[in-house]
mmCIF file of C-alpha atoms and ligand atoms in Angstrom:
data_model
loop_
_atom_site.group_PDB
_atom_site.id
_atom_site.type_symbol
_atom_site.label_atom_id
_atom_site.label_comp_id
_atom_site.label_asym_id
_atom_site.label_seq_id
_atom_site.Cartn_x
_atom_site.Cartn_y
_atom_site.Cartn_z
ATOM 1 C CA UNK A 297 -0.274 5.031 20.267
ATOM 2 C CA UNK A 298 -0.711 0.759 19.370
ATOM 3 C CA UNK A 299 1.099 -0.290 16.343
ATOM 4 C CA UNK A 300 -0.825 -2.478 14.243
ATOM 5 C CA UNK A 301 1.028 -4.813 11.585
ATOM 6 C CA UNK A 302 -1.076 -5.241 8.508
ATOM 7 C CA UNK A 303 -0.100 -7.865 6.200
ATOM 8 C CA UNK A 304 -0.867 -7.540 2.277
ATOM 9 C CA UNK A 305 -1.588 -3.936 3.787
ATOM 10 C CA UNK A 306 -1.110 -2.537 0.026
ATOM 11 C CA UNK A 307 -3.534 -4.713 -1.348
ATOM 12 C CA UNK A 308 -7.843 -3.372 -2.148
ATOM 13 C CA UNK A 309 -8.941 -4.607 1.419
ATOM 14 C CA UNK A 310 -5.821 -3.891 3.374
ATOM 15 C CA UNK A 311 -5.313 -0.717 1.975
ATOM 16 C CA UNK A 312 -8.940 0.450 2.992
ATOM 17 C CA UNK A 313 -8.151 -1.141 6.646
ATOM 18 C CA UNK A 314 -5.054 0.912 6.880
ATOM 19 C CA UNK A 315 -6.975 4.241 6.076
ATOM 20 C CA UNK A 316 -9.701 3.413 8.559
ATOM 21 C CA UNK A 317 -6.367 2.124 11.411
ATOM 22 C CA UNK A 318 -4.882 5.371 10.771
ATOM 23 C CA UNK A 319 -8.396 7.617 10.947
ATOM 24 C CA UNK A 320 -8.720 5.521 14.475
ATOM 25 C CA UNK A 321 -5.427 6.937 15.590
ATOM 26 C CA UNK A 322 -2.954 3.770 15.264
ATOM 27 C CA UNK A 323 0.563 3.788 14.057
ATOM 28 C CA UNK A 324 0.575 1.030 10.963
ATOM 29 C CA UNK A 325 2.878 -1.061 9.567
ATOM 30 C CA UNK A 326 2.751 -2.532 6.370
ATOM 31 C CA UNK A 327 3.933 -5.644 5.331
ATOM 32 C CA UNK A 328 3.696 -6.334 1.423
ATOM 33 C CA UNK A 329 5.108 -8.525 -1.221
ATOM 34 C CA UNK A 330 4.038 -6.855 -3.519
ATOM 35 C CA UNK A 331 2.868 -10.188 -5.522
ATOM 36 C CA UNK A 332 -0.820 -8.652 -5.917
ATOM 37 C CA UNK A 333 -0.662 -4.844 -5.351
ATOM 38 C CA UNK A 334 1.318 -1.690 -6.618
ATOM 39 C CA UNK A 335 3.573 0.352 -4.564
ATOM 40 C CA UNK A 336 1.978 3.400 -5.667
ATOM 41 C CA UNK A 337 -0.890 2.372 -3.098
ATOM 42 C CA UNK A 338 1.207 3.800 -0.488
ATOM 43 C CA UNK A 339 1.355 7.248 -1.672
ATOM 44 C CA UNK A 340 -2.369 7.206 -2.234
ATOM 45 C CA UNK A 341 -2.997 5.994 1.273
ATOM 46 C CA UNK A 342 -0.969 8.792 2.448
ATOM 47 C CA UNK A 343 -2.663 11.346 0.534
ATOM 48 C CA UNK A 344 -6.130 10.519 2.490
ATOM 49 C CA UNK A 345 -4.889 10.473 5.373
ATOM 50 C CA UNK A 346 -1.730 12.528 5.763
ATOM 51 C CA UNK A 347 -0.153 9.603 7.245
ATOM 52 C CA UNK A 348 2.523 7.461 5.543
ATOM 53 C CA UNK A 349 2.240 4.098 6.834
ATOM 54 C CA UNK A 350 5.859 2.522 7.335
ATOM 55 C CA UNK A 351 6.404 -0.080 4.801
ATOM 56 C CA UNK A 352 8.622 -3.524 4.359
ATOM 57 C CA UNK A 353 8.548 -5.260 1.173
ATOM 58 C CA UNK A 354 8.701 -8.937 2.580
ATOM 59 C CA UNK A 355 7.755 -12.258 1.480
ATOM 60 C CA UNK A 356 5.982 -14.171 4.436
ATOM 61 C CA UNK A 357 7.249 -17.318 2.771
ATOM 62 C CA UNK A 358 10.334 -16.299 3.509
ATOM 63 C CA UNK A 359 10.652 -17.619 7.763
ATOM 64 C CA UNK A 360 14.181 -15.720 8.075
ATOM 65 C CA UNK A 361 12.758 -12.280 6.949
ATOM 66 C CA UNK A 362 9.802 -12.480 9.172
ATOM 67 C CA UNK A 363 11.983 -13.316 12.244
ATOM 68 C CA UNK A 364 14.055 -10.791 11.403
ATOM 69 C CA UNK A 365 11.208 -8.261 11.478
ATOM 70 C CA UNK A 366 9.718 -9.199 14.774
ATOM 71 C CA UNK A 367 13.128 -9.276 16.240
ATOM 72 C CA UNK A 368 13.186 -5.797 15.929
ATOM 73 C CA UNK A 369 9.790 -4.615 15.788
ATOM 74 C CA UNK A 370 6.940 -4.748 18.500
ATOM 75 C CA UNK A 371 3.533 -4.765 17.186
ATOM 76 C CA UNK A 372 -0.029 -4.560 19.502
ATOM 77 C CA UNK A 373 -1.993 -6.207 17.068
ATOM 78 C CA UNK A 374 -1.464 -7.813 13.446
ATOM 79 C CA UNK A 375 -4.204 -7.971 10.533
ATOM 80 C CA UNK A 376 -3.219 -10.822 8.233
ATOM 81 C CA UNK A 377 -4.386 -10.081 5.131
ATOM 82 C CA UNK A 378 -1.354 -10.991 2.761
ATOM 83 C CA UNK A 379 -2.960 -14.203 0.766
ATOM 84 C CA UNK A 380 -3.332 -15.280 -2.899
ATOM 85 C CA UNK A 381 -7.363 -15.116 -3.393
ATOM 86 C CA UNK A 382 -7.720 -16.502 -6.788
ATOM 87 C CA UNK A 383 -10.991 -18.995 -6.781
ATOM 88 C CA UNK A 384 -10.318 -20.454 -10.408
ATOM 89 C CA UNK A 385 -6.130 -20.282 -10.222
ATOM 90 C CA UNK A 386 -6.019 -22.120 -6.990
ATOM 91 C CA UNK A 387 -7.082 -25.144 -8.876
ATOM 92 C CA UNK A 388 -4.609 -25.456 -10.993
ATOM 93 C CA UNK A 389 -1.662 -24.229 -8.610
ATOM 94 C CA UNK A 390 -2.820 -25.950 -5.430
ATOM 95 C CA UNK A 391 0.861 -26.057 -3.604
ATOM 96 C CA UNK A 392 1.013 -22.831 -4.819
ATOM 97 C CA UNK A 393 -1.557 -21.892 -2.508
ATOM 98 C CA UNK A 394 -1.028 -24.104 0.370
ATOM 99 C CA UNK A 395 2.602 -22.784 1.301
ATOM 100 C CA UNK A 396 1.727 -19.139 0.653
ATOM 101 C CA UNK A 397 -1.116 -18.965 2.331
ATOM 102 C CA UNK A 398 -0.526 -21.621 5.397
ATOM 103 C CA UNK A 399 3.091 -20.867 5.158
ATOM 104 C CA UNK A 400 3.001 -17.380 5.760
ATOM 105 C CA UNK A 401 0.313 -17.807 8.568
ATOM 106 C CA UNK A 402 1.981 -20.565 10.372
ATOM 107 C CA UNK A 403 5.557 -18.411 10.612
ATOM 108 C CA UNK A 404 3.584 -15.351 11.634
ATOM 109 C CA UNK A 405 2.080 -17.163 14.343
ATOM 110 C CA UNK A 406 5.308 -18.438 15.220
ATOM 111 C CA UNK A 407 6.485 -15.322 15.825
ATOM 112 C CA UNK A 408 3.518 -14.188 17.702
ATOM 113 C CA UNK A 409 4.029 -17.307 20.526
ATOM 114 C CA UNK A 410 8.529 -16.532 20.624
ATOM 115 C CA UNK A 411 7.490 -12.599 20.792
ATOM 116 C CA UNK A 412 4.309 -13.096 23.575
ATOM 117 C CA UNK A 413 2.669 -10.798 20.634
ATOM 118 C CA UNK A 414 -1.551 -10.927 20.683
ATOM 119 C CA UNK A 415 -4.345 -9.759 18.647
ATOM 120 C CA UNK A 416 -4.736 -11.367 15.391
ATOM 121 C CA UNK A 417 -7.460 -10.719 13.196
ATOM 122 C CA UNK A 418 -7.511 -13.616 10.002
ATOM 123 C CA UNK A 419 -9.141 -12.736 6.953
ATOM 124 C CA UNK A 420 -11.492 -15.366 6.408
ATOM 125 C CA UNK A 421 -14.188 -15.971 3.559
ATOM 126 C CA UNK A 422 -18.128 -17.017 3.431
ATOM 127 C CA UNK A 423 -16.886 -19.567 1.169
ATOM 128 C CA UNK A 424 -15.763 -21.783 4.346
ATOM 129 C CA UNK A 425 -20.143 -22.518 3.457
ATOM 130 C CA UNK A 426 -19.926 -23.478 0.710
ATOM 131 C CA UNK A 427 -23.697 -23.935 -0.716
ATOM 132 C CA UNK A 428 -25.410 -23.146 3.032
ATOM 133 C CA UNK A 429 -28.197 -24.779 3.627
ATOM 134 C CA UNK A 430 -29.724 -22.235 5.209
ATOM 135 C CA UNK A 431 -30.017 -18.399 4.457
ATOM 136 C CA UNK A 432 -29.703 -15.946 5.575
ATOM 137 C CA UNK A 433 -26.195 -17.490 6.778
ATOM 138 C CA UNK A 434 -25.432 -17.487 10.357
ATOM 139 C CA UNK A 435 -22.187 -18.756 12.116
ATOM 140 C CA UNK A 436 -23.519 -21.705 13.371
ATOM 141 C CA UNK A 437 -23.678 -22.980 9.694
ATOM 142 C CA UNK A 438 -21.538 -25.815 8.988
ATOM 143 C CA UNK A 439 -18.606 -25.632 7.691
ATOM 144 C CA UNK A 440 -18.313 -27.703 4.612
ATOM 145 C CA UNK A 441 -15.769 -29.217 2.220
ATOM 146 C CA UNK A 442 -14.383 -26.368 0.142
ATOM 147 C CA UNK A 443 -15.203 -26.362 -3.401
ATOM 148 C CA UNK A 444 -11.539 -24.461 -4.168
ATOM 149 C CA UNK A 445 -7.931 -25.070 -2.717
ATOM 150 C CA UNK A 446 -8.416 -21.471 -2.063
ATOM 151 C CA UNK A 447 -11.264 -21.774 0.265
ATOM 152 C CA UNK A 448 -9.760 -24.782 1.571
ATOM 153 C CA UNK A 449 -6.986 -22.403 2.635
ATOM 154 C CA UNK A 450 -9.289 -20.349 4.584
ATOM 155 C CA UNK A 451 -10.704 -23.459 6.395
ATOM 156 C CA UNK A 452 -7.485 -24.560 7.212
ATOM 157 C CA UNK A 453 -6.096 -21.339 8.354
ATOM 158 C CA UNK A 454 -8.771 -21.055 10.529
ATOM 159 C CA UNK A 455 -8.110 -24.197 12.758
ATOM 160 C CA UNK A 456 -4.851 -23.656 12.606
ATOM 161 C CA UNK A 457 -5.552 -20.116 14.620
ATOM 162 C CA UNK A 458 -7.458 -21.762 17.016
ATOM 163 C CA UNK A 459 -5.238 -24.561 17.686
ATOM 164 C CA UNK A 460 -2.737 -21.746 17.914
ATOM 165 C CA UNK A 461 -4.324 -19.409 20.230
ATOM 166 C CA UNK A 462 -5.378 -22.307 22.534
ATOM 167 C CA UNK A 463 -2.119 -23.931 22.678
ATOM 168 C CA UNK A 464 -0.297 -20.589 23.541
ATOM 169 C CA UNK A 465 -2.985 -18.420 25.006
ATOM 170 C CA UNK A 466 -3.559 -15.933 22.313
ATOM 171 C CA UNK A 467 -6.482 -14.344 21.198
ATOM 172 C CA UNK A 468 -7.666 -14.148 17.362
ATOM 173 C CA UNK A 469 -10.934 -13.529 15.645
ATOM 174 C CA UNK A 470 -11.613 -14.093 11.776
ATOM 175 C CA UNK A 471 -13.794 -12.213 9.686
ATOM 176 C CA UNK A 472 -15.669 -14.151 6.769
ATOM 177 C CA UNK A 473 -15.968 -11.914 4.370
ATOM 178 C CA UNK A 474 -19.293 -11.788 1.771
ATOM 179 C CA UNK A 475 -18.130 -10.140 -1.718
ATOM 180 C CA UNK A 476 -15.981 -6.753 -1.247
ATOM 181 C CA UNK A 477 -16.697 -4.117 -3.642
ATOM 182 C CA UNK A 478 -16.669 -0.732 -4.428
ATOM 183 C CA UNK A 479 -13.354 2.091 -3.677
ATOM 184 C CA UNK A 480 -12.932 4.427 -1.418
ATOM 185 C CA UNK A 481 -14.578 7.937 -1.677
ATOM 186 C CA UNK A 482 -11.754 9.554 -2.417
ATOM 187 C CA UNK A 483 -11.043 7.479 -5.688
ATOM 188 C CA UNK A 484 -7.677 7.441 -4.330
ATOM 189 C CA UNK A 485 -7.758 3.328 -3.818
ATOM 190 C CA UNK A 486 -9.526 0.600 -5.078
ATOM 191 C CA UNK A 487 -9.607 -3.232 -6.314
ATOM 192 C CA UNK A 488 -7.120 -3.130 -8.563
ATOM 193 C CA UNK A 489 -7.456 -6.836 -10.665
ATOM 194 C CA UNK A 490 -3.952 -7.636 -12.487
ATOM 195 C CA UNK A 491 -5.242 -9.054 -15.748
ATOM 196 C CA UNK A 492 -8.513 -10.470 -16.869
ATOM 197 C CA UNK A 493 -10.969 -9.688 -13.509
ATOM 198 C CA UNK A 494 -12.423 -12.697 -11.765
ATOM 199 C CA UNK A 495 -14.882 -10.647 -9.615
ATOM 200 C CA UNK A 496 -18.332 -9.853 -10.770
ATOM 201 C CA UNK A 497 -17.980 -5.744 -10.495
ATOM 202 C CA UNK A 498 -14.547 -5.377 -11.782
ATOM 203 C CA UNK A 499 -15.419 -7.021 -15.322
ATOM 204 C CA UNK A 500 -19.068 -5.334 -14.988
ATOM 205 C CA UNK A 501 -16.496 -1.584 -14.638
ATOM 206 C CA UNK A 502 -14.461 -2.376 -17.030
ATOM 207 C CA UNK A 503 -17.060 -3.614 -19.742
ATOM 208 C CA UNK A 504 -18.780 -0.295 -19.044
ATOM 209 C CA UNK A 505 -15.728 1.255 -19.203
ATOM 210 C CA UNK A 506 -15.041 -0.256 -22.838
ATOM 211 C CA UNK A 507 -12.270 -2.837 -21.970
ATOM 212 C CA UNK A 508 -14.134 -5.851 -21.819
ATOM 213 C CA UNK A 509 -16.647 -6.260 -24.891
ATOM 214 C CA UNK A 510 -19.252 -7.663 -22.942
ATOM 215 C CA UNK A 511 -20.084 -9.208 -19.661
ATOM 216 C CA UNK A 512 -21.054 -13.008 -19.394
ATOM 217 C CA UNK A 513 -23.522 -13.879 -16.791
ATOM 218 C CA UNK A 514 -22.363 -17.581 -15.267
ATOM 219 C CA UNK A 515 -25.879 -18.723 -15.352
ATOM 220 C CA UNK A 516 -29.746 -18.009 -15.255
ATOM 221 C CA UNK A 517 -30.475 -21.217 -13.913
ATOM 222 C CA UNK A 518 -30.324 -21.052 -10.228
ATOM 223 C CA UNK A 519 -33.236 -21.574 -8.159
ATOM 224 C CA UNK A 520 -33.353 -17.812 -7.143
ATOM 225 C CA UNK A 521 -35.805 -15.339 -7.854
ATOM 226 C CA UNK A 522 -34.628 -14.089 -11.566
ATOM 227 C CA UNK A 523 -32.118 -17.309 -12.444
ATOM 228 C CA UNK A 524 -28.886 -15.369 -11.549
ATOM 229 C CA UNK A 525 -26.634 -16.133 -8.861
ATOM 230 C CA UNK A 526 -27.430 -14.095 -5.383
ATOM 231 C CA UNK A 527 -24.577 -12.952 -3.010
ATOM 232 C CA UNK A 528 -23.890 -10.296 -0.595
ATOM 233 C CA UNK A 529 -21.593 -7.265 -1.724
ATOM 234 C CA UNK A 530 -20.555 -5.498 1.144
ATOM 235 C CA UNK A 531 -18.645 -1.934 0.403
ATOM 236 C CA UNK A 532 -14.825 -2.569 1.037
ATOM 237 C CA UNK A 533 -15.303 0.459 3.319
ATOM 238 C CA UNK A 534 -17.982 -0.904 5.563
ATOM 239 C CA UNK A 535 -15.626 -4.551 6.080
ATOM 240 C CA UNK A 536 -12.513 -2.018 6.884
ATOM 241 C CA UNK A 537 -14.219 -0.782 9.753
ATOM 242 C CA UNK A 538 -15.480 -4.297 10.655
ATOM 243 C CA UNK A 539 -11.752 -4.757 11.227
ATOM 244 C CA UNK A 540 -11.178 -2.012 13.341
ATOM 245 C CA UNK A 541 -14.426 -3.177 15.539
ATOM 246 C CA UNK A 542 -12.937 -6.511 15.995
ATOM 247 C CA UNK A 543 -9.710 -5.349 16.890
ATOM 248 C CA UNK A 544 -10.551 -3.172 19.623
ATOM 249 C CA UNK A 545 -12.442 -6.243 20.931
ATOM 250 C CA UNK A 546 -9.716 -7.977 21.174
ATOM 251 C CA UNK A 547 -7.569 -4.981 22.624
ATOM 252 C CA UNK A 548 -9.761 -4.168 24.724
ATOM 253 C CA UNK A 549 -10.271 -7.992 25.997
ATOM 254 C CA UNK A 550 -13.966 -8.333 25.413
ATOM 255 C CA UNK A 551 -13.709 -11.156 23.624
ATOM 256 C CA UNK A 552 -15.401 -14.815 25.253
ATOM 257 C CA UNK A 553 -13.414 -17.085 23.697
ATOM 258 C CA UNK A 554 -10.003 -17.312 22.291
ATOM 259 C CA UNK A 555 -10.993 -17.772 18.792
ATOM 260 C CA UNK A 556 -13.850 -15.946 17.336
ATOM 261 C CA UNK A 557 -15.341 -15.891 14.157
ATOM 262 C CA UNK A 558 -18.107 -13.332 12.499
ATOM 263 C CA UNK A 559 -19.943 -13.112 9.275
ATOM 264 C CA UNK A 560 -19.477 -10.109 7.630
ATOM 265 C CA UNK A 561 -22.286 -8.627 5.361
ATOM 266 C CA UNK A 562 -24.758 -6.793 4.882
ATOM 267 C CA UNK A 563 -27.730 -9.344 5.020
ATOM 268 C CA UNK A 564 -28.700 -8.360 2.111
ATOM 269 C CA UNK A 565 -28.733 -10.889 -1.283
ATOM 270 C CA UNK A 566 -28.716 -9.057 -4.828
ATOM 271 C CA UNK A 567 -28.367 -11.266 -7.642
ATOM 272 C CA UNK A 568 -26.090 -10.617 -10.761
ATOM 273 C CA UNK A 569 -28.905 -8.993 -12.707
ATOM 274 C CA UNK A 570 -29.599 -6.910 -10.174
ATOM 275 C CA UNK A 571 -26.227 -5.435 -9.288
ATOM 276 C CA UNK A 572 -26.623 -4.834 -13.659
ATOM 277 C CA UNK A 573 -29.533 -3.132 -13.390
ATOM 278 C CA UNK A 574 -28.638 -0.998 -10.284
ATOM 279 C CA UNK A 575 -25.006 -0.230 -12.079
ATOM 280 C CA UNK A 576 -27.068 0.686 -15.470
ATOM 281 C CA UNK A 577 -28.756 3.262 -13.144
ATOM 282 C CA UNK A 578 -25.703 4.848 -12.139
ATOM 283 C CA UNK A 579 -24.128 4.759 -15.007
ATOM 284 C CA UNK A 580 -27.387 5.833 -17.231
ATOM 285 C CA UNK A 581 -26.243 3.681 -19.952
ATOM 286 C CA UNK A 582 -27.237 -0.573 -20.456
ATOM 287 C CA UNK A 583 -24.129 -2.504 -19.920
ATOM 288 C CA UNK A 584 -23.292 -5.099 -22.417
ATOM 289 C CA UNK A 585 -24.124 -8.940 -21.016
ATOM 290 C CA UNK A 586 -25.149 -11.963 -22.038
ATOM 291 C CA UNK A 587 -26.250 -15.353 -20.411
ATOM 292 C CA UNK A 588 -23.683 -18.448 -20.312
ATOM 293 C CA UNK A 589 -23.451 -20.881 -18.655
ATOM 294 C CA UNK A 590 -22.942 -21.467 -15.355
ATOM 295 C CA UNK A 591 -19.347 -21.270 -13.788
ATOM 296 C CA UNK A 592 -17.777 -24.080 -12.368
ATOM 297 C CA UNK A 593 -17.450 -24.482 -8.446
ATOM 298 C CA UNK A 594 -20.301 -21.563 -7.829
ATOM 299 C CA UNK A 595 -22.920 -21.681 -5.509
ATOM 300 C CA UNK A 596 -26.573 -20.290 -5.994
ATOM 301 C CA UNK A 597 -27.113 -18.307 -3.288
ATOM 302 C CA UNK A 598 -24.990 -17.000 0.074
ATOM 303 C CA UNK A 599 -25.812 -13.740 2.116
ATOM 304 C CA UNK A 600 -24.957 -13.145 5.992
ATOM 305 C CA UNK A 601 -26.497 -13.259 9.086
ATOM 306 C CA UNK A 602 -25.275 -10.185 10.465
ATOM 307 C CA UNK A 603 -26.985 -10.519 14.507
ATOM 308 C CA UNK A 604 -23.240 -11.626 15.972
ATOM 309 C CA UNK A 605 -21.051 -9.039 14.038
ATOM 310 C CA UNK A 606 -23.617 -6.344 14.841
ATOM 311 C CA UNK A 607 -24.464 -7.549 17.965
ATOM 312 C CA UNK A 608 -20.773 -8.621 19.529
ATOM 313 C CA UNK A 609 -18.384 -6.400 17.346
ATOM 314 C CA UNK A 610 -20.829 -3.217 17.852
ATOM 315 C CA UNK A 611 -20.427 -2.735 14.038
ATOM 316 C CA UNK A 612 -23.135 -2.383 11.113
ATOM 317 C CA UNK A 613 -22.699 -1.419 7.212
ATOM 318 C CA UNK A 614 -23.705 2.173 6.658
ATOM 319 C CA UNK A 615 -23.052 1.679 3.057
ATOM 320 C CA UNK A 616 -25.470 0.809 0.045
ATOM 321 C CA UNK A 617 -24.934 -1.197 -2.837
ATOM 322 C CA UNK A 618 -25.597 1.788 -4.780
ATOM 323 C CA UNK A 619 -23.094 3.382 -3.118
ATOM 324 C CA UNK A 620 -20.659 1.003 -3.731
ATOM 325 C CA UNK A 621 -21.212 0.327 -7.650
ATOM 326 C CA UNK A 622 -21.579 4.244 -7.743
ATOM 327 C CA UNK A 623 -17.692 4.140 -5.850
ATOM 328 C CA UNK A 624 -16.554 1.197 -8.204
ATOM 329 C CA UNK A 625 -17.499 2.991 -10.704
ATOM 330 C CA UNK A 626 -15.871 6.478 -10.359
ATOM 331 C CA UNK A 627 -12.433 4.776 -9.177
ATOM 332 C CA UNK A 628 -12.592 2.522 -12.826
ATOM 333 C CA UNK A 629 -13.173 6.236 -14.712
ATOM 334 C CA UNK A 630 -10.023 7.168 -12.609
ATOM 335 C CA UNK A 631 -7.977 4.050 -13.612
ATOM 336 C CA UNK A 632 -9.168 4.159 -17.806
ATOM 337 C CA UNK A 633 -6.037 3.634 -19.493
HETATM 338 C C1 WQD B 821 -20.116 -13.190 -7.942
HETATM 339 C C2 WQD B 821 -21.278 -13.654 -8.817
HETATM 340 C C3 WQD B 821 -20.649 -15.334 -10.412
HETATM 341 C C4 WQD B 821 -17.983 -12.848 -12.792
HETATM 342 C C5 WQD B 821 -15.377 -15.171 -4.779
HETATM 343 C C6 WQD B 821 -14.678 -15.969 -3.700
HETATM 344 C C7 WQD B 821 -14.783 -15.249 -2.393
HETATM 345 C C8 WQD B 821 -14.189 -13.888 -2.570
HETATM 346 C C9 WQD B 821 -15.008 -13.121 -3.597
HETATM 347 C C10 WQD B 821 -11.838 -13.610 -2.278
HETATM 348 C C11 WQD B 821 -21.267 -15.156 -9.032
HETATM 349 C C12 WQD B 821 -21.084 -14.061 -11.105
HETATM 350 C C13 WQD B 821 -18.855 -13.296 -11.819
HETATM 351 C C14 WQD B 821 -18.430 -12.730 -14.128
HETATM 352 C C15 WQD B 821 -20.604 -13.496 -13.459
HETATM 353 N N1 WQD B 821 -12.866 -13.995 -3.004
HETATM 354 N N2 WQD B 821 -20.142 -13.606 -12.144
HETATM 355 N N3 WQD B 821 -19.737 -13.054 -14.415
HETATM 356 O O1 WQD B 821 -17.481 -16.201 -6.665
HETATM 357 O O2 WQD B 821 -19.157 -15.059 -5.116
HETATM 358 O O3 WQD B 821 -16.742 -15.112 -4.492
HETATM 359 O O4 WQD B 821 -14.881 -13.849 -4.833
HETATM 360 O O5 WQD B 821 -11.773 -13.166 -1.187
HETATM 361 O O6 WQD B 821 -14.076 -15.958 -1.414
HETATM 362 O O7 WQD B 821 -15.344 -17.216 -3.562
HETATM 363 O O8 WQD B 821 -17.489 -13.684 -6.372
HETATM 364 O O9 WQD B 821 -17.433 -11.810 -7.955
HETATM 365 O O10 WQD B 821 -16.460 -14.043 -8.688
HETATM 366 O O11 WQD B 821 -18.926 -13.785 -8.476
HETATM 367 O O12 WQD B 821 -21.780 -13.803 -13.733
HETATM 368 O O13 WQD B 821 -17.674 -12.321 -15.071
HETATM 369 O O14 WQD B 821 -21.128 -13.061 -10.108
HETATM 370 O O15 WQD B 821 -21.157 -16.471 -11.099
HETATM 371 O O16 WQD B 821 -22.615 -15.590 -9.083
HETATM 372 P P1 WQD B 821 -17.803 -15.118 -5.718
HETATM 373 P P2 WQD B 821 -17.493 -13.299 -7.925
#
């Protein structure tokens, strides 16, 4: 059975990744700092599947502790997901973000060259685009100065992969995510924002839910066909598997080059009114918005190009956005407090 090491493994997307690992028949380990998730995840994971992960509370910052781990523990393949992700935070606490999230990658991949370990998959972002100039967005888009310190994280994780697997002859891919949302079906896991939500469906759950007074819409402005911002929400469930698909590529050495990198959506762009009206129709009731301004640092309009991921990683979404708001929806109802 190949042991997979999945980094921020407790957090919404790792924790869906880890289900979908263990359905697949791998033996995970989780590595967590538990900076951004709840320990509790791990029980829930291990109710849907029957399967307690093993677990290691460690901070990647920390160079001893990870050396210490892979001195005495093999691994097949790691998932890095273990990142801060804040858009508006990483502003204001750039360093912040550069040694956690380059920090922790660069020791990891240290590791990976003194241990002759292989298979990394990165999690990357669509916000290495910025504003494409072309939709639907394929990978041959140019990368282009990030708007955040958090994208800029991304971008400069990335080259520092392929530097990496060049240098020492290992083989990585990175996923570049669209916009995760939705829970699993079990309502068992789901995004679980610590404090006021940053992310569009979060605050659009828990205004419906009766936390938030009212939704503000960042904008109806944009060039796009209603004035609200378009994007591509992909259910979290869907990009787990993507994960999966990519690793066995790399397991099963099909990959052409020793970086790779995918866009992973659903090709499909819904703008914020409407995911509303969609979520009103689940719901049955109107949710409470009104129009702002625009938020700083966002772009009008990004959805995916999925040919490559389809194409090379032999993986599609099965999921709607229905089905995801409808999933969002029933794991905020689980979480009222
Ligand atoms: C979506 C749309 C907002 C909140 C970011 C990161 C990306 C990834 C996902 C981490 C935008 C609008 C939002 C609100 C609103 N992060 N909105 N009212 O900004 O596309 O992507 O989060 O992995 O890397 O860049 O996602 O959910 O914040 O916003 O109108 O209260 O909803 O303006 O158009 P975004 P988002």
């Amino acid at each position: 059975m190949k042991r997979i090491l999945v980094t921020g493994g407790l957090g919404f997307i790792g924790s869906h990744t880890v289900v979908e690992l263990q359905n697949e028949g791998f033996e995970v380990v989780i590595i967590d700092d538990l900076s951004n998730s709840t320990i509790g995840v791990l029980d829930k994971i291990t109710e849907i599947t029957g399967i307690q992960p093993a677990f290691h509370q460690i901070d990647l910052k920390n160079k001893k502790e990870v050396k210490k781990f892979f001195d005495t523990t093999t691994v097949d393949g790691i998932i890095h997901f273990a990142a801060f992700k804040a858009v508006g935070e990483s502003m204001h606490k750039p360093l912040d973000y550069y040694e956690n999230n380059l920090g922790s990658l660069v020791y990891l991949l240290q590791q990976m060259r003194d241990h002759k370990l292989d298979n990394f998959i990165f999690s990357s972002s669509c916000t290495v685009y910025g504003q494409a100039d072309e939709l639907p967005i394929t990978e041959k888009a140019p990368v282009k100065t990030a708007e955040s310190v958090y994208g800029n994280t991304k971008q400069i994780g990335e080259e520092i992969i392929k530097d990496t697997c060049k240098a020492y002859n290992l083989n990585s891919i990175a996923l570049r995510y669209f916009n995760p949302i939705g829970a699993h079906p079990s309502v068992k896991i789901g995004e679980l924002p610590i404090g006021v939500p940053q992310n569009l469906i979060p605050y659009v759950t828990q205004t419906a839910a009766g936390i938030r007074k009212e939704l503000s819409v960042f904008g109806d402005d944009y060039d796009t066909k209603d004035g609200t911002a378009v994007r591509d929400y992909i259910h979290v469930v869907d990009l787990a598997k993507a994960h999966i698909a990519a690793l066995q590529r790399l397991i099963k050495k099909n990959n052409t080059k020793s970086f790779e990198f995918f866009n992973v959506g659903t090709g499909k762009g819904s703008s914020v009114l409407e995911v509303i009206k969609a979520f009103e129709k689940i719901t049955g009731k109107p949710l409470n918005y009104k129009i702002v301004g625009r938020r700083e640092g966002d772009i009008t309009a990004a959805f995916a190009d999925t040919t490559n991921a389809n194409k090379e990683l032999n993986w599609k979404t099965e999921k709607s956005l229905e089905e995801a708001l409808e999933a969002a929806w029933k794991w905020q109802q689980q979480n009222e407090i």
